[in-house]
Coordinates of C-alpha atoms in Angstrom, one line a residue:
M235 CA 142.8 233.8 221.4
T236 CA 145.6 234.7 219.3
E237 CA 145.1 237.7 216.8
L238 CA 145.9 236.7 213.6
S239 CA 148.5 239.1 211.5
E240 CA 147.7 240.1 208.2
D241 CA 150.2 237.2 207.1
D242 CA 148.5 234.7 208.8
R243 CA 145.5 235.5 207.4
A244 CA 147.1 235.4 203.7
A245 CA 148.5 231.9 204.7
V246 CA 144.7 231.2 205.8
N247 CA 143.7 232.0 202.3
E248 CA 146.3 229.7 200.6
L249 CA 145.6 227.1 202.9
R250 CA 141.9 227.1 202.1
G251 CA 142.3 227.1 198.6
A252 CA 144.7 224.2 198.5
V253 CA 142.6 222.0 200.9
M254 CA 139.8 222.3 198.6
R255 CA 141.9 221.5 195.5
L256 CA 143.6 218.5 197.2
S257 CA 140.2 217.4 198.5
R258 CA 138.5 217.7 195.4
R259 CA 141.2 215.3 193.9
L260 CA 141.5 213.1 196.6
R261 CA 137.9 212.6 196.3
H262 CA 138.4 211.2 192.1
Q263 CA 140.3 208.3 193.8
R264 CA 137.0 206.4 194.7
V265 CA 136.9 202.5 194.7
D266 CA 132.9 203.1 194.7
E267 CA 131.8 205.8 192.0
T268 CA 128.1 204.4 192.9
L269 CA 128.5 206.3 196.5
S270 CA 127.7 210.0 197.1
P271 CA 130.3 211.8 199.2
T272 CA 128.0 212.3 202.2
E273 CA 127.7 208.1 202.2
M274 CA 131.2 207.5 202.0
S275 CA 131.2 210.5 204.9
V276 CA 128.5 208.3 207.2
L277 CA 131.1 205.3 206.9
G278 CA 133.9 207.0 207.6
T279 CA 131.9 208.4 210.5
L280 CA 130.8 204.6 211.6
A281 CA 134.3 203.5 211.0
R282 CA 135.7 206.3 213.0
C283 CA 133.2 206.5 215.8
G284 CA 131.9 203.1 215.7
S285 CA 128.0 202.1 216.0
A286 CA 125.6 205.3 216.1
T287 CA 121.9 206.4 216.2
P288 CA 120.6 208.1 212.7
G289 CA 120.3 211.2 215.0
E290 CA 123.6 210.9 216.3
L291 CA 125.1 210.4 212.2
A292 CA 123.0 213.2 211.3
R293 CA 124.6 215.6 214.2
K294 CA 128.0 214.5 213.4
E295 CA 127.1 214.9 209.4
H296 CA 125.5 218.1 209.7
V297 CA 122.7 217.0 207.8
Q298 CA 119.1 216.9 209.1
P299 CA 117.4 213.8 210.7
P300 CA 115.2 213.0 207.9
S301 CA 118.0 213.4 205.3
M302 CA 120.4 210.7 207.4
T303 CA 117.2 208.5 207.4
R304 CA 117.4 208.4 203.9
I305 CA 121.1 207.9 203.6
V306 CA 121.3 205.1 206.2
A307 CA 118.4 203.5 203.9
M308 CA 120.3 203.8 200.7
L309 CA 123.5 202.4 202.4
E310 CA 121.7 199.6 204.3
A311 CA 120.0 198.7 200.9
K312 CA 123.3 198.2 199.1
G313 CA 124.5 195.9 202.0
L314 CA 127.3 198.5 203.7
V315 CA 125.1 199.2 206.8
R316 CA 123.0 197.2 209.3
R317 CA 120.0 198.6 211.7
E318 CA 119.8 197.0 215.0
P319 CA 117.5 197.5 218.3
H320 CA 118.9 200.0 220.4
P321 CA 119.5 198.5 223.5
D322 CA 118.5 201.0 225.6
D323 CA 115.4 202.4 223.9
R324 CA 113.2 199.9 221.8
R325 CA 112.0 203.3 220.0
Q326 CA 115.3 203.8 218.3
V327 CA 117.7 201.7 216.3
V328 CA 121.6 201.6 215.8
V329 CA 123.2 201.9 212.8
S330 CA 126.8 200.3 212.3
R331 CA 128.9 199.2 209.3
T332 CA 128.9 196.1 207.5
E333 CA 132.5 193.9 206.7
Q334 CA 131.3 194.7 203.2
A335 CA 131.7 198.6 204.2
A336 CA 135.0 198.0 206.1
A337 CA 136.6 196.4 203.3
M338 CA 135.6 199.0 200.5
L339 CA 136.7 201.8 203.2
A340 CA 139.9 199.9 203.1
E341 CA 140.3 199.6 199.7
S342 CA 139.6 203.2 199.2
R343 CA 142.1 203.9 202.2
S344 CA 144.6 202.2 200.5
K345 CA 144.3 203.7 196.9
R346 CA 144.0 207.3 198.1
N347 CA 147.1 206.7 200.2
A348 CA 149.1 205.4 197.1
W349 CA 147.9 208.1 195.3
L350 CA 148.8 210.7 197.9
A351 CA 152.3 208.6 198.0
S352 CA 152.9 208.9 194.7
L353 CA 152.4 212.6 194.9
A354 CA 154.8 212.7 198.1
E355 CA 157.3 211.2 196.1
G356 CA 158.0 214.2 193.8
L357 CA 158.7 216.3 197.6
T358 CA 162.1 217.2 198.4
A359 CA 163.0 216.2 201.8
D360 CA 162.4 219.7 203.4
E361 CA 158.8 219.8 202.0
L362 CA 158.5 216.2 203.7
A363 CA 159.3 217.1 206.9
V364 CA 157.6 220.1 207.1
M365 CA 154.5 217.8 205.6
R366 CA 155.4 215.8 208.5
Q367 CA 155.0 218.7 210.5
A368 CA 151.6 220.3 209.1
A369 CA 149.7 216.9 209.1
P370 CA 148.9 217.1 213.0
V371 CA 147.8 221.1 212.9
L372 CA 145.9 219.7 209.8
E373 CA 143.8 217.2 211.9
K374 CA 143.6 219.3 214.6
L375 CA 142.0 222.4 212.3
A376 CA 139.7 219.4 210.8
H377 CA 138.4 218.8 214.5
L378 CA 138.0 221.9 216.1

């Protein structure tokens, strides 16, 4: 591990603030205002990782299993997920997103990308180059 310098620690502090502000603004670019950020996150996890048991979803989303059970029930009532018997363990179910959820996520992603692209149009060529270099680093930080 690399020991961070004082300048690196200051940059980390600036990054934290900027990421939080940008994230907050991105969350306001939602297509479906009736879904909570947690419900949207669960749908995103299903889109990225595929079908999962409620327990697996709870671990991935860092929530307690009873909370995930409630979230899945709410998403199912809205027609965004379906529960099916687990192929190997009849005591469990597998949760997967519906076509309605896939369409809503695609529309949401498109809206957020368009909003962010409109902001990026105000950047200089050098700033755009830095953004292109920073994107994979931020992705890595998000998954460490």
